[in-house]
Amino acid sequence: MKLAEPKSTLPLSFVLAFLWALYPLPPELALWRPDLMQLLLIFWGLHYPHKVSIGVNVVLGLALALMLNQTLGIYALSWAVSAYLNRLYIRRARMSSALVTTLWVCFLVTLAFSLRFFIYALIGQAYNGWQYALPIITTTLAWPLVVMSLQRWRRDY
């Protein structure tokens, strides 16, 4: 059974993603933490683009940067760029297979992480080389779990 509109699911999923990002983990596990917020923004952007626009990506990116005490605007910029590209790809993604969509999500996540890495390098706060790529792997692997858990609210066109 599919629901017409995700009235409470959409904000609740973002609240859970904020809690996931704020939950303290040991440093060894924090390196592997997937970016659940970006996955939710991609998912809701694909299936409800009229509800999750580029502006929502910017606002949530600013809010997360404030909550994590990060440089303001880094998440907003990277998520806005990935939301824009996601919006351009929306028709193809709806007709693509799960594997192609997962590769698209991997591209968007890699792009967002690369933008953040580039900006951190510009302002002199670069991270540890290869360890910065670990969340890209876990975020891409978490995509099918996000799709399966939110399958009920997926919009089929």
Short mmCIF file of C-alpha atoms in Angstrom, two decimals:
data_model
loop_
_atom_site.label_atom_id
_atom_site.label_comp_id
_atom_site.label_asym_id
_atom_site.label_seq_id
_atom_site.Cartn_x
_atom_site.Cartn_y
_atom_site.Cartn_z
CA MET A 1 0.00 0.00 0.00
CA LYS A 2 1.39 3.38 -1.00
CA LEU A 3 0.41 6.59 0.71
CA ALA A 4 -0.58 9.68 -1.23
CA GLU A 5 1.61 12.17 0.63
CA PRO A 6 4.27 11.68 3.31
CA LYS A 7 2.83 14.34 5.64
CA SER A 8 4.56 13.28 8.84
CA THR A 9 7.14 10.90 7.40
CA LEU A 10 9.12 13.56 5.59
CA PRO A 11 9.87 15.80 8.62
CA LEU A 12 10.26 12.78 10.90
CA SER A 13 12.88 11.29 8.59
CA PHE A 14 14.85 14.54 8.66
CA VAL A 15 14.67 14.69 12.46
CA LEU A 16 15.99 11.12 12.64
CA ALA A 17 18.79 12.03 10.22
CA PHE A 18 19.74 15.01 12.41
CA LEU A 19 19.83 12.73 15.45
CA TRP A 20 21.96 10.23 13.51
CA ALA A 21 24.43 12.99 12.60
CA LEU A 22 24.59 14.30 16.17
CA TYR A 23 24.86 10.95 17.94
CA PRO A 24 28.37 10.63 19.39
CA LEU A 25 30.35 7.69 18.09
CA PRO A 26 33.89 6.54 18.90
CA PRO A 27 36.42 8.05 16.47
CA GLU A 28 36.98 4.68 14.78
CA LEU A 29 33.28 4.33 13.98
CA ALA A 30 32.70 8.02 13.24
CA LEU A 31 34.93 7.67 10.18
CA TRP A 32 32.43 5.18 8.74
CA ARG A 33 29.24 7.13 9.55
CA PRO A 34 27.06 7.38 6.41
CA ASP A 35 25.58 10.75 5.48
CA LEU A 36 21.98 9.77 6.08
CA MET A 37 20.73 13.34 5.62
CA GLN A 38 22.07 13.51 2.08
CA LEU A 39 20.53 10.14 1.25
CA LEU A 40 17.16 11.34 2.49
CA LEU A 41 17.48 14.58 0.53
CA ILE A 42 18.25 12.59 -2.62
CA PHE A 43 15.39 10.14 -2.01
CA TRP A 44 12.77 12.79 -1.24
CA GLY A 45 14.14 14.97 -4.06
CA LEU A 46 13.60 12.13 -6.52
CA HIS A 47 10.11 11.20 -5.36
CA TYR A 48 8.71 14.51 -4.08
CA PRO A 49 10.63 17.29 -5.83
CA HIS A 50 7.85 19.78 -5.12
CA LYS A 51 8.36 19.25 -1.37
CA VAL A 52 12.15 18.89 -1.14
CA SER A 53 13.66 21.59 -3.32
CA ILE A 54 17.13 23.07 -3.51
CA GLY A 55 16.07 25.61 -0.88
CA VAL A 56 15.22 22.82 1.57
CA ASN A 57 18.69 21.37 0.93
CA VAL A 58 20.28 24.73 1.73
CA VAL A 59 18.25 25.25 4.92
CA LEU A 60 18.94 21.74 6.21
CA GLY A 61 22.62 22.09 5.29
CA LEU A 62 22.88 25.34 7.25
CA ALA A 63 21.06 23.77 10.20
CA LEU A 64 23.36 20.74 10.23
CA ALA A 65 26.48 22.92 10.01
CA LEU A 66 25.23 24.91 13.00
CA MET A 67 24.44 21.75 14.98
CA LEU A 68 27.80 20.16 14.22
CA ASN A 69 29.71 23.42 14.79
CA GLN A 70 31.15 23.22 11.27
CA THR A 71 31.97 26.01 8.85
CA LEU A 72 28.66 27.56 7.87
CA GLY A 73 27.54 26.87 4.32
CA ILE A 74 29.68 23.86 3.48
CA TYR A 75 26.87 21.32 3.75
CA ALA A 76 24.42 23.78 2.21
CA LEU A 77 26.56 24.31 -0.87
CA SER A 78 27.42 20.65 -1.43
CA TRP A 79 23.83 19.50 -0.93
CA ALA A 80 22.46 22.29 -3.14
CA VAL A 81 24.75 21.29 -6.00
CA SER A 82 23.80 17.62 -5.65
CA ALA A 83 20.10 18.57 -5.42
CA TYR A 84 20.39 20.61 -8.61
CA LEU A 85 22.00 17.70 -10.46
CA ASN A 86 19.45 15.33 -8.95
CA ARG A 87 16.69 17.56 -10.26
CA LEU A 88 18.20 17.45 -13.76
CA TYR A 89 18.42 13.65 -13.63
CA ILE A 90 14.99 13.04 -12.09
CA ARG A 91 13.23 11.65 -15.18
CA ARG A 92 16.04 9.25 -16.02
CA ALA A 93 16.33 8.07 -12.43
CA ARG A 94 12.67 7.14 -12.28
CA MET A 95 13.09 4.88 -15.31
CA SER A 96 16.48 3.45 -14.36
CA SER A 97 17.23 0.19 -12.63
CA ALA A 98 18.19 0.05 -8.97
CA LEU A 99 21.86 -0.44 -9.87
CA VAL A 100 21.96 2.62 -12.13
CA THR A 101 20.21 4.70 -9.48
CA THR A 102 22.70 3.49 -6.86
CA LEU A 103 25.58 4.52 -9.13
CA TRP A 104 23.92 7.92 -9.56
CA VAL A 105 23.65 8.27 -5.79
CA CYS A 106 27.32 7.28 -5.47
CA PHE A 107 28.20 10.04 -7.94
CA LEU A 108 26.15 12.64 -6.03
CA VAL A 109 27.61 11.61 -2.68
CA THR A 110 31.16 11.63 -4.06
CA LEU A 111 30.58 15.05 -5.58
CA ALA A 112 29.21 16.46 -2.31
CA PHE A 113 32.08 15.03 -0.27
CA SER A 114 34.61 16.29 -2.84
CA LEU A 115 33.13 19.79 -2.70
CA ARG A 116 33.32 19.78 1.08
CA PHE A 117 36.89 18.48 0.98
CA PHE A 118 37.87 21.17 -1.54
CA ILE A 119 36.31 23.94 0.57
CA TYR A 120 37.95 22.63 3.74
CA ALA A 121 41.29 22.58 1.89
CA LEU A 122 40.75 26.17 0.75
CA ILE A 123 40.15 27.40 4.28
CA GLY A 124 42.96 25.28 5.74
CA GLN A 125 40.93 22.62 7.53
CA ALA A 126 41.67 19.60 5.32
CA TYR A 127 40.97 16.11 6.67
CA ASN A 128 43.10 12.96 6.75
CA GLY A 129 43.59 11.86 3.15
CA TRP A 130 42.04 8.47 2.35
CA GLN A 131 39.95 8.28 5.53
CA TYR A 132 37.78 11.05 4.13
CA ALA A 133 36.50 8.61 1.49
CA LEU A 134 35.18 6.04 3.97
CA PRO A 135 31.76 7.71 4.46
CA ILE A 136 31.30 7.75 0.68
CA ILE A 137 31.43 3.95 0.68
CA THR A 138 29.07 3.51 3.62
CA THR A 139 26.67 6.17 2.34
CA THR A 140 26.44 4.44 -1.03
CA LEU A 141 25.93 1.06 0.64
CA ALA A 142 23.19 2.55 2.83
CA TRP A 143 21.17 3.76 -0.19
CA PRO A 144 19.29 0.46 -0.74
CA LEU A 145 18.37 0.41 2.97
CA VAL A 146 16.94 3.93 2.73
CA VAL A 147 14.96 2.99 -0.38
CA MET A 148 13.60 -0.18 1.24
CA SER A 149 12.62 1.58 4.46
CA LEU A 150 10.87 4.42 2.62
CA GLN A 151 9.44 2.23 -0.17
CA ARG A 152 5.93 2.80 1.07
CA TRP A 153 6.07 6.51 0.23
CA ARG A 154 7.79 6.12 -3.11
CA ARG A 155 5.95 7.73 -5.94
CA ASP A 156 5.71 5.67 -9.11
CA TYR A 157 5.37 7.64 -12.32
#
